[in-house]
CSV table of C-alpha atoms in Angstrom, one decimal:
chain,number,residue,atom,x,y,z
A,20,UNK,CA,103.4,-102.6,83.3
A,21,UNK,CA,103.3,-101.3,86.6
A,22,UNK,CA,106.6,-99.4,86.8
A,23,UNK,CA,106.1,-97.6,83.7
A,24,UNK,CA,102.4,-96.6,85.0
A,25,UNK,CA,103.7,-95.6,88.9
A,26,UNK,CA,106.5,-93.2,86.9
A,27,UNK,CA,103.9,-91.7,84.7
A,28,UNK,CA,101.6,-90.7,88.0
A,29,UNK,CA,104.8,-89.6,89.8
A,30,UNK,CA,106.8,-87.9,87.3
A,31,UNK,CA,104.9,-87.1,84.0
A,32,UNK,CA,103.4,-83.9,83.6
A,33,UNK,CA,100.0,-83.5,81.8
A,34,UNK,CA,100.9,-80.8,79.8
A,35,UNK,CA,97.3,-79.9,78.4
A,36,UNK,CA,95.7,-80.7,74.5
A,37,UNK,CA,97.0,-84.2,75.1
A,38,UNK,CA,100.9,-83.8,75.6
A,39,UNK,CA,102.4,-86.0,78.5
A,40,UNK,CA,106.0,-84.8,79.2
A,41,UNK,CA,108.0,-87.6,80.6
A,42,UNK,CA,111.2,-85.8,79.9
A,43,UNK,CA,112.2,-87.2,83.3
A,44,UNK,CA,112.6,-90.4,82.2
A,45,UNK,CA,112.0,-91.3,78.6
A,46,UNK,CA,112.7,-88.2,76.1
A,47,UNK,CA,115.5,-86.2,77.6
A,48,UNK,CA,116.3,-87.6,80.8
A,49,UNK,CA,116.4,-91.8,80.2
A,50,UNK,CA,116.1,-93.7,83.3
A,51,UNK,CA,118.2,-96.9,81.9
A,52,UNK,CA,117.1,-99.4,84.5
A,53,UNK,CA,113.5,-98.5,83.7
A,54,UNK,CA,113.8,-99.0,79.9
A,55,UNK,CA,115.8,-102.0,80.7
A,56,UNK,CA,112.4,-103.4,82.3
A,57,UNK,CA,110.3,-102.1,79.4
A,58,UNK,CA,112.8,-103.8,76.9
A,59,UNK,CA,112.6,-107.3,79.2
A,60,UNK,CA,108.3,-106.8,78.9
A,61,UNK,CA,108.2,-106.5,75.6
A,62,UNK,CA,111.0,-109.5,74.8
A,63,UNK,CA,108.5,-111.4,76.7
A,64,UNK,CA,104.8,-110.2,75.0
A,65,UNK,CA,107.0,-110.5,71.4
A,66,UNK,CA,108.4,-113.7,72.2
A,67,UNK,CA,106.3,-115.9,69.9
A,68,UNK,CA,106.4,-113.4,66.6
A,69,UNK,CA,109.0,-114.7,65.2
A,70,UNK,CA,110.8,-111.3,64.6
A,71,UNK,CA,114.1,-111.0,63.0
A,72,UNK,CA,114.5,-107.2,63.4
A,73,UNK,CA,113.3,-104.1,65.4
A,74,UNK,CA,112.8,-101.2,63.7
A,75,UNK,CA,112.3,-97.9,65.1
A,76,UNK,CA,112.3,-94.1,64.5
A,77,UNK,CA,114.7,-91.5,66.1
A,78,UNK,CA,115.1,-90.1,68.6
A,79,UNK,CA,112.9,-91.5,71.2
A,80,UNK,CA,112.5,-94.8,69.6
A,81,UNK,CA,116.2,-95.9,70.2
A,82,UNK,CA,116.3,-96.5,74.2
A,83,UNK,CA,113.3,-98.9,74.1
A,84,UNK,CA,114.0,-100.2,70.6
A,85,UNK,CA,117.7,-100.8,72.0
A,86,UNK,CA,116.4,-102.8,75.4
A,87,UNK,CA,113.9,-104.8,73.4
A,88,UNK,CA,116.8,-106.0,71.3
A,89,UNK,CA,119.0,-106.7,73.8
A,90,UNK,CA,116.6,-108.6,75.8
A,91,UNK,CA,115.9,-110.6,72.6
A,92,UNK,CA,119.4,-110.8,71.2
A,93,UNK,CA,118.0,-108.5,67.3
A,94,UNK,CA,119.6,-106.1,66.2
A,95,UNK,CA,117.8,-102.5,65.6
A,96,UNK,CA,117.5,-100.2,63.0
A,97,UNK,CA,116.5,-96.9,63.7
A,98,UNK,CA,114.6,-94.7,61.3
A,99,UNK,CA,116.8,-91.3,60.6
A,100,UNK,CA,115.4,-87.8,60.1
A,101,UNK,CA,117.9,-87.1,57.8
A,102,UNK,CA,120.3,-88.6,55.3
A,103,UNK,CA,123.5,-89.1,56.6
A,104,UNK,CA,126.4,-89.0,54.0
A,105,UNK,CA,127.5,-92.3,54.6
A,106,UNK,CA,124.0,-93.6,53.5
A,107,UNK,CA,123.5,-95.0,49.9
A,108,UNK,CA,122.2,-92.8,46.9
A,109,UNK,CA,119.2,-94.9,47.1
A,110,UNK,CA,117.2,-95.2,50.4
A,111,UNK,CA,113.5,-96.1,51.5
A,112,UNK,CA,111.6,-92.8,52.3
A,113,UNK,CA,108.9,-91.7,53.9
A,114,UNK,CA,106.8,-88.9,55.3
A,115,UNK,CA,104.9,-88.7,58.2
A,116,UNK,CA,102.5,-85.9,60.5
A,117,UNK,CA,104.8,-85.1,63.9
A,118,UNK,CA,102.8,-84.1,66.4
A,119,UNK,CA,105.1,-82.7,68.8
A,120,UNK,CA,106.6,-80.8,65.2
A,121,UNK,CA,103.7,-79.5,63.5
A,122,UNK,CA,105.1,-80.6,60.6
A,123,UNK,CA,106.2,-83.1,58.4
A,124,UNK,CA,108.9,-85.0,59.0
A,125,UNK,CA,111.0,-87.6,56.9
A,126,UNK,CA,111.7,-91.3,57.7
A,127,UNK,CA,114.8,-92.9,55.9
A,128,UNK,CA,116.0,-96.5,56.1
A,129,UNK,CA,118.9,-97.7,53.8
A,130,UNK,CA,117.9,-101.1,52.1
A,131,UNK,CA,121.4,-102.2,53.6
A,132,UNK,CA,119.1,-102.9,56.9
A,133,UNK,CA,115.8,-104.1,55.7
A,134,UNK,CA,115.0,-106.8,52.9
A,135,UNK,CA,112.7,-108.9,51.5
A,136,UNK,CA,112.9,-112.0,54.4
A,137,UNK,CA,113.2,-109.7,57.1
A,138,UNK,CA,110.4,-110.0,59.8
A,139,UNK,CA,110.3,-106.8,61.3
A,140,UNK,CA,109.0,-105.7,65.2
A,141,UNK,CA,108.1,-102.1,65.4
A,142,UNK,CA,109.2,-100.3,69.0
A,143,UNK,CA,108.4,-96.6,70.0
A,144,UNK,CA,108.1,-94.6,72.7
A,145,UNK,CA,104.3,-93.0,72.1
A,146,UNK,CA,101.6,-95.2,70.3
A,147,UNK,CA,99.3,-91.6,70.1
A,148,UNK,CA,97.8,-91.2,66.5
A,149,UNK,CA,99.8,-93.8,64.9
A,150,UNK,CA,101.1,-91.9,62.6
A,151,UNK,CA,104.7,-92.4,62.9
A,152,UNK,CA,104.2,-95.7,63.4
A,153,UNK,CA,102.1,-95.6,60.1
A,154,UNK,CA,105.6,-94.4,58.7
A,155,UNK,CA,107.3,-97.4,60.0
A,156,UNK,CA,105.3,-99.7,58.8
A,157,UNK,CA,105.1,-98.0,54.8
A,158,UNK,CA,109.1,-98.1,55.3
A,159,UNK,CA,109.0,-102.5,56.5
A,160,UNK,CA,106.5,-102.9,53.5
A,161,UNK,CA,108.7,-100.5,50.8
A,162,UNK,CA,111.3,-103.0,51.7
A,163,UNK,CA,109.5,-106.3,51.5
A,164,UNK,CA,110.0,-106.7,55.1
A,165,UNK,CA,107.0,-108.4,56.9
A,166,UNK,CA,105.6,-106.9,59.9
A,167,UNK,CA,105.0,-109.1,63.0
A,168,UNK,CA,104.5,-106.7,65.9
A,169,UNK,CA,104.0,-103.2,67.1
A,170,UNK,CA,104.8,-102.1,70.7
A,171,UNK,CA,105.0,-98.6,72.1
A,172,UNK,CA,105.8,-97.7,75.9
A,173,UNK,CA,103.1,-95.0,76.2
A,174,UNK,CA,99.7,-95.5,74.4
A,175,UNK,CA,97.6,-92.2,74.6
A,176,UNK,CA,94.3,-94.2,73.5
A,177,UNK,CA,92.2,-91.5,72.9
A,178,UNK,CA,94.0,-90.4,69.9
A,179,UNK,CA,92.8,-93.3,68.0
A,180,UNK,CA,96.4,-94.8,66.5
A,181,UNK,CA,95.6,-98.6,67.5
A,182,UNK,CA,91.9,-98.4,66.1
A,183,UNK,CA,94.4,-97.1,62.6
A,184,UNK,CA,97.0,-100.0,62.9
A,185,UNK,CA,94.3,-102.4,63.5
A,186,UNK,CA,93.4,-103.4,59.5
A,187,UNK,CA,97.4,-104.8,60.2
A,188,UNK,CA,96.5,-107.8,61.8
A,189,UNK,CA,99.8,-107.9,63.9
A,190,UNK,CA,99.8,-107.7,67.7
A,191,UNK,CA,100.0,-104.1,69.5
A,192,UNK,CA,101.6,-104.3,72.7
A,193,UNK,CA,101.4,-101.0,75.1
A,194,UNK,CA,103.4,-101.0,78.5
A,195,UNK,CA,100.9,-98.0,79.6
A,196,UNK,CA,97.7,-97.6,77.6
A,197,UNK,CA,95.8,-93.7,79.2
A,198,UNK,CA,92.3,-93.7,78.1
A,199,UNK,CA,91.7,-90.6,79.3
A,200,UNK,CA,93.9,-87.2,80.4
A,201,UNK,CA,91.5,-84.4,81.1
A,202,UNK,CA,91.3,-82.5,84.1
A,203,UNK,CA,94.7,-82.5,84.5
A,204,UNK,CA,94.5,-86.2,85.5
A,205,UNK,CA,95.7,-89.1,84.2
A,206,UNK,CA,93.9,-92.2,83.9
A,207,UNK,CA,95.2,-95.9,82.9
A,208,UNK,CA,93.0,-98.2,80.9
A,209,UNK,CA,93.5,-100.8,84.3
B,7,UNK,CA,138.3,-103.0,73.3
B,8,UNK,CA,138.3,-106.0,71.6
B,9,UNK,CA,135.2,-106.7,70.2
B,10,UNK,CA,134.6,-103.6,69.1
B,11,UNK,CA,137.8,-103.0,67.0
B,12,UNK,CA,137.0,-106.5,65.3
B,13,UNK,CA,133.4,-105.5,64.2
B,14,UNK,CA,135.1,-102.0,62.8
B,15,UNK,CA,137.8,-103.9,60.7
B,16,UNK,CA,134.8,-106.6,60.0
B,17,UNK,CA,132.5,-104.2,58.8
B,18,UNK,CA,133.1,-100.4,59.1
B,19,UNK,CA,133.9,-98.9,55.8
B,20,UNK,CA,136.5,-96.4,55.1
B,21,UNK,CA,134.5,-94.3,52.9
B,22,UNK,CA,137.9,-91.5,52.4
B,23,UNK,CA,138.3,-88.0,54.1
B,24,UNK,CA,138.3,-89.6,57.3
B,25,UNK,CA,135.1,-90.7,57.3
B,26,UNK,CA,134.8,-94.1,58.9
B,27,UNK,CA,130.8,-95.7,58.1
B,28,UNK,CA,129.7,-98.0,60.8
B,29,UNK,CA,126.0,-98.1,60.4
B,30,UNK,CA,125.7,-101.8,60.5
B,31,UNK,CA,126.5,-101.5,64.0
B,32,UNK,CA,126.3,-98.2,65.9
B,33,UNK,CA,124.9,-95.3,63.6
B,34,UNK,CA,121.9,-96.6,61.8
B,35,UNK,CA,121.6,-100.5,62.7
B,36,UNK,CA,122.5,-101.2,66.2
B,37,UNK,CA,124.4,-104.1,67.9
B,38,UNK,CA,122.2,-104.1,71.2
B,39,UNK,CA,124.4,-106.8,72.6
B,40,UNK,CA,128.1,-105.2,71.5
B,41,UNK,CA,126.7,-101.6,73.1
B,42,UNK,CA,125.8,-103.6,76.4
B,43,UNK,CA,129.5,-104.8,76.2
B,44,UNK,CA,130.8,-101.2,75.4
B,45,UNK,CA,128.4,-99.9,78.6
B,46,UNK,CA,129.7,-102.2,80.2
B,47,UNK,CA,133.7,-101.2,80.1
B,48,UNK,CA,132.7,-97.3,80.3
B,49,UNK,CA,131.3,-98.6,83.8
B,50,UNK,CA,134.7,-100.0,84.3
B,51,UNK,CA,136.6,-97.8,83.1
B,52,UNK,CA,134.7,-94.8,84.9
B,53,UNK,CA,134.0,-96.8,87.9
B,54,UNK,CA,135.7,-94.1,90.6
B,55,UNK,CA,134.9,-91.1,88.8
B,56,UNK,CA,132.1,-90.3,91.2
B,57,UNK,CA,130.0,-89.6,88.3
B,58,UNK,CA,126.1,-89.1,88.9
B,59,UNK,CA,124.8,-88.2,85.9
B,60,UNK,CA,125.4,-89.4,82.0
B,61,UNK,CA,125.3,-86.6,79.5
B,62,UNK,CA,125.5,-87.3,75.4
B,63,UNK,CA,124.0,-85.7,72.8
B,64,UNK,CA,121.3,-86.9,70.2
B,65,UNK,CA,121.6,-89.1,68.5
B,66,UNK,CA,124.2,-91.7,68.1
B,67,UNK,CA,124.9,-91.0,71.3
B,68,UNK,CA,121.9,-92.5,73.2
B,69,UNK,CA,123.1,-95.8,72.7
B,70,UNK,CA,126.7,-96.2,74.6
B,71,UNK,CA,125.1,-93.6,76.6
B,72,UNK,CA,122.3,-95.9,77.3
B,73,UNK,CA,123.7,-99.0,78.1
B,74,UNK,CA,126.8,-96.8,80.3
B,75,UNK,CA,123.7,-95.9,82.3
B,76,UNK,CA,122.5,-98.9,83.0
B,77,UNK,CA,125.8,-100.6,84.2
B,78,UNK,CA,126.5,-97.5,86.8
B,79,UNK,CA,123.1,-97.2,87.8
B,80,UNK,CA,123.1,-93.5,86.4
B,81,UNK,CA,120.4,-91.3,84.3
B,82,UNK,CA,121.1,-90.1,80.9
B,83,UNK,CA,120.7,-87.0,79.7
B,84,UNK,CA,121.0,-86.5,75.9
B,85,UNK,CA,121.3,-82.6,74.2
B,86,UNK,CA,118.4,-82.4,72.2
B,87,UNK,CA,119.2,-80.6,68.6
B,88,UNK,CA,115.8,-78.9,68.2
B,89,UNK,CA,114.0,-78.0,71.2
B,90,UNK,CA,110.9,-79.8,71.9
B,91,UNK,CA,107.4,-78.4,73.2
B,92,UNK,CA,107.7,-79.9,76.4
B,93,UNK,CA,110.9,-78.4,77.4
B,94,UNK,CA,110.7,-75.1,79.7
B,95,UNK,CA,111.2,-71.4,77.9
B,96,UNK,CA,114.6,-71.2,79.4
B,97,UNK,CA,117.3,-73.7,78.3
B,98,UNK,CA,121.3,-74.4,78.0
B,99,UNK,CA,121.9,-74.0,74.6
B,100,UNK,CA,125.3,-73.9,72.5
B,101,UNK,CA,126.1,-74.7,69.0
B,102,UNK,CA,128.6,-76.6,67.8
B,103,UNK,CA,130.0,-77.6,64.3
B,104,UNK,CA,129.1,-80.7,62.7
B,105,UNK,CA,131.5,-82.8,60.5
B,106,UNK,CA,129.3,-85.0,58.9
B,107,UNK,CA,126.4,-82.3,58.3
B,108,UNK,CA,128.9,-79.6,57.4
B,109,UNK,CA,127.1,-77.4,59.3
B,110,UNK,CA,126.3,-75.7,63.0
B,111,UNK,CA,124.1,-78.0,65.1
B,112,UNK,CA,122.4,-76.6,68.4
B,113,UNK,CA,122.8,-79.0,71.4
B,114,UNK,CA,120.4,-78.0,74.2
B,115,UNK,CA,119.9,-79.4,77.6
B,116,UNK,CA,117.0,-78.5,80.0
B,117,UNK,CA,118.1,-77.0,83.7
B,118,UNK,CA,116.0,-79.6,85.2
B,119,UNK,CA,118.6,-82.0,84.3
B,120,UNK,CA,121.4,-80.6,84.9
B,121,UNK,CA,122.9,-78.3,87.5
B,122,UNK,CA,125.2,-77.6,90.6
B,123,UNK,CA,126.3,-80.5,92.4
B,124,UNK,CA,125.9,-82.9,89.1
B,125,UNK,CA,129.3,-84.8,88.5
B,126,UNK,CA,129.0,-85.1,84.4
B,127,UNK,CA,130.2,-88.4,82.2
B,128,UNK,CA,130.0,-87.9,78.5
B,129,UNK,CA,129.6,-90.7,76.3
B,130,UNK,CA,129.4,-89.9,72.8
B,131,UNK,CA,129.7,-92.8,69.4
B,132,UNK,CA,132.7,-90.6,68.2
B,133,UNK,CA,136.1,-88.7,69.7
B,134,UNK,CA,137.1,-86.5,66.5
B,135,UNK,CA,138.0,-83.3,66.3
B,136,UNK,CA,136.5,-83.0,69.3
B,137,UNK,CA,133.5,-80.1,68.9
B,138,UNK,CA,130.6,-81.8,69.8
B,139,UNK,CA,131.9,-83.3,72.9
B,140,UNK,CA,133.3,-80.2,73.6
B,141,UNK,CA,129.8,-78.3,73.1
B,142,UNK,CA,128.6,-81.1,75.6
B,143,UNK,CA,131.5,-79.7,78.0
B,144,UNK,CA,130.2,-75.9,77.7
B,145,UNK,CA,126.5,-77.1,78.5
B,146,UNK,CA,127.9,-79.0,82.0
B,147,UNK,CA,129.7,-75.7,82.5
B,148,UNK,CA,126.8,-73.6,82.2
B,149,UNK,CA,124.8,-75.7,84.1
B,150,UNK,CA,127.4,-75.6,87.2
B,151,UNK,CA,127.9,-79.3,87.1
B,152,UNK,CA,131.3,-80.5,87.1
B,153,UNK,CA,132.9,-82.5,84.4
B,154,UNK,CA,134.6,-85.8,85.7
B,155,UNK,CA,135.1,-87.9,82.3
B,156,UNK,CA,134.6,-88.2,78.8
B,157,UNK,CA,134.5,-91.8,77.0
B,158,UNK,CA,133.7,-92.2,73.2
B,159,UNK,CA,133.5,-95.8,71.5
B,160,UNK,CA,135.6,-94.7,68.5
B,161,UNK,CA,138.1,-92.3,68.2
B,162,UNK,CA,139.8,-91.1,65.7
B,163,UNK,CA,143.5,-89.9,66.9
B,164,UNK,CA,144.3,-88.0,64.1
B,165,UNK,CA,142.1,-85.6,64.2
B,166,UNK,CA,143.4,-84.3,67.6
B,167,UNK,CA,140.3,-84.3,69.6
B,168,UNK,CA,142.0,-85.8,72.8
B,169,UNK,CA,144.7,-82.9,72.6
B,170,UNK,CA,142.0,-80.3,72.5
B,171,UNK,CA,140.0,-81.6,75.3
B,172,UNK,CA,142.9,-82.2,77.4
B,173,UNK,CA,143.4,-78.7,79.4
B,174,UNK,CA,140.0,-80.0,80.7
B,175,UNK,CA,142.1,-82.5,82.9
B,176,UNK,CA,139.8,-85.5,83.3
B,177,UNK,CA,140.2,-89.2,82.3
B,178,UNK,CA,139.5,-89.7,78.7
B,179,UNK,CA,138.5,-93.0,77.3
B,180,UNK,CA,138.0,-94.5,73.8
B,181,UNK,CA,137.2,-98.2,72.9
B,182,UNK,CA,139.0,-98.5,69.6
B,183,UNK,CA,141.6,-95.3,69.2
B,184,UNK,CA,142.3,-95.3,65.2
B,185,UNK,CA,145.6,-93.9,64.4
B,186,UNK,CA,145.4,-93.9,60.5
B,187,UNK,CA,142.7,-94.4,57.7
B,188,UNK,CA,144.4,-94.1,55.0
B,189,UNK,CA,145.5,-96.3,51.8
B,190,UNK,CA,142.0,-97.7,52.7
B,191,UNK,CA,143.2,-99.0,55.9
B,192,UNK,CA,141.6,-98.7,59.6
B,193,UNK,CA,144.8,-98.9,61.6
B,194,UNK,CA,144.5,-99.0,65.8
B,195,UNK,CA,146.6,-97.6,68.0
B,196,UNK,CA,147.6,-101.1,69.1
C-alpha cells in the first residue's frame, strides 16, 4: 500500500538490529486518516474470508484492528496484557517472546468474546517474528474459534514470522512487507 | 448520547463499588461502528476549540481517541504506561493513581509530540475521579501545550471528577453522565 510505504520512507526511523520506529504515526503518535486507509485495504484483501471477528493484541494492535472493523462492520477484541477486575475468574491465557520487551509477556481473552463458531481475523501492527501473532492464534484455537486471516501493517520479512504462520494455511496480508533494512536503508519487497 | 447510553443499560454490568464493566463494547471487545459515532460527536462537540492535537492515554483510550481524530482531522497522541525502546532518553513522565489497578500507573508522552504551540483535546473511555485525565493535563502542561478540552464517553458524576478538573476552565464533555449506580441500577443524568 503505497501510503503506508511513502510514510515509512518519510517518517520512520531505522533504528538499527532491525527496529523501525514509526512512533510518528502508528505507536505513539496515530495518524487516524492513515489507519483509516489501512483499515479500508485490509476490509477489501479480507473480504472473502468470511470472518466474524478481529482479534488483536494491545496496544498497537487496536488502531488498525479498530479501522479494519469499522470498514467491515466486526466488532474487535483486543488481547489485554493484564487481567482487568472486571474480567471472569476464568480467561484464555497465553505467553508470548516481546521483542520490543525482552521478555515475556501475557495475552488474555475472556471466553465472553471468543467461542466455538467464531471465525476469527487476526490484525497487528508488526508481522516481524510472528511471535505475537503466534499468541493470537493459540488464544482463537484455546477458544475453538477458527482462524481465517492474518494481516499486519508492517511486515519486517527478514525476521521470518510469515515462513512460521505459513503451516496455518490462512491468508497473510501485509500493507508494507521490508525485505531488507541494513545500511540504514529501508527497502520494500516492490 | 443516545446510542451509547442504550448499549450501557443494554449491556454494561454494574459489577458494585462503582465499578461499571463494559467490555462487550469499549474495554475489551470493541463496537468499531458505535466509537465512529462517539468520534463523531466529540468532533461536534469540540468543533471550535481550535484543537490541533488529540491526547489520551493507553489503552482504552485509543479508541474514542481514534475515531475523534479521524472526524477533526487531528493526530493522536496516547501516554504510553511503560516506555518503549524507541522513545528518546528524555520524556514527559507523571504518575497517576489507578482505580481499577489499585495502584500508581506512569503515563509518559515523548517531546516530539507534544510541545509549545500544541492546543490539547483529551479523550479518555472514562471521567471518574478524575486522576488519569488529570495526569494527561500535567503532561500537556509540561510539554507547554495548552489545554482546550477534555471529552470522556462515560462519566461517572458521582465521583466528582468534573468538579476537580473544573479550575482548569475548559469545555468538558461526557457521552453518557451516570448520576447513580446503586441498588443495581445505571441511572443518567437525564
Amino acid at each position: 500500500m503505497n501510503a503506508l510505504k511513502e510514510r515509512i520512507l518519510r517518517e520512520g526511523k531505522n533504528l538499527g538490529n532491525g527496529i523501525l520506529k514509526v512512533d510518528n504515526f502508528i505507536n505513539h503518535q496515530v495518524d487516524p486518516a492513515l489507519m483509516n486507509a489501512c483499515g479500508e485495504e485490509f476490509a477489501r484483501r479480507f473480504e472473502r474470508v468470511g470472518a466474524t471477528r478481529i482479534l488483536t493484541a494491545e496496544i498497537s494492535g487496536i488502531a488498525p484492528a479498530l479501522m479494519t472493523g469499522l470498514h467491515m462492520n466486526l466488532p474487535v477484541v483486543y488481547a489485554r496484557k493484564t487481567k482487568p477486575i472486571t474480567m471472569p475468574d476464568t480467561v484464555y491465557l497465553t505467553v508470548a517472546p516481546s521483542h520490543t520487551k525482552g521478555r515475556l509477556v501475557e495475552l488474555i481473552v475472556s471466553p465472553e468474546y471468543l467461542g466455538q463458531g467464531e471465525q476469527v481475523l487476526i490484525i497487528d501492527d508488526f508481522l516481524a517474528s510472528g511471535s505475537t501473532i503466534q499468541g493470537l492464534v493459540r488464544l482463537a484455537q484455546a477458544a475453538g474459534s477458527e482462524l481465517v486471516g492474518i494481516g499486519a501493517l508492517i511486515e519486517k520479512a527478514f525476521e521470518g514470522g510469515r515462513a512460521a504462520l505459513e503451516h496455518l494455511n490462512v491468508q497473510i496480508e501485509s500493507l508494507a512487507c521490508i525485505t531488507s533494512m541494513e545500511d540504514n536503508e529501508i527497502l520494500f519487497s516492490d
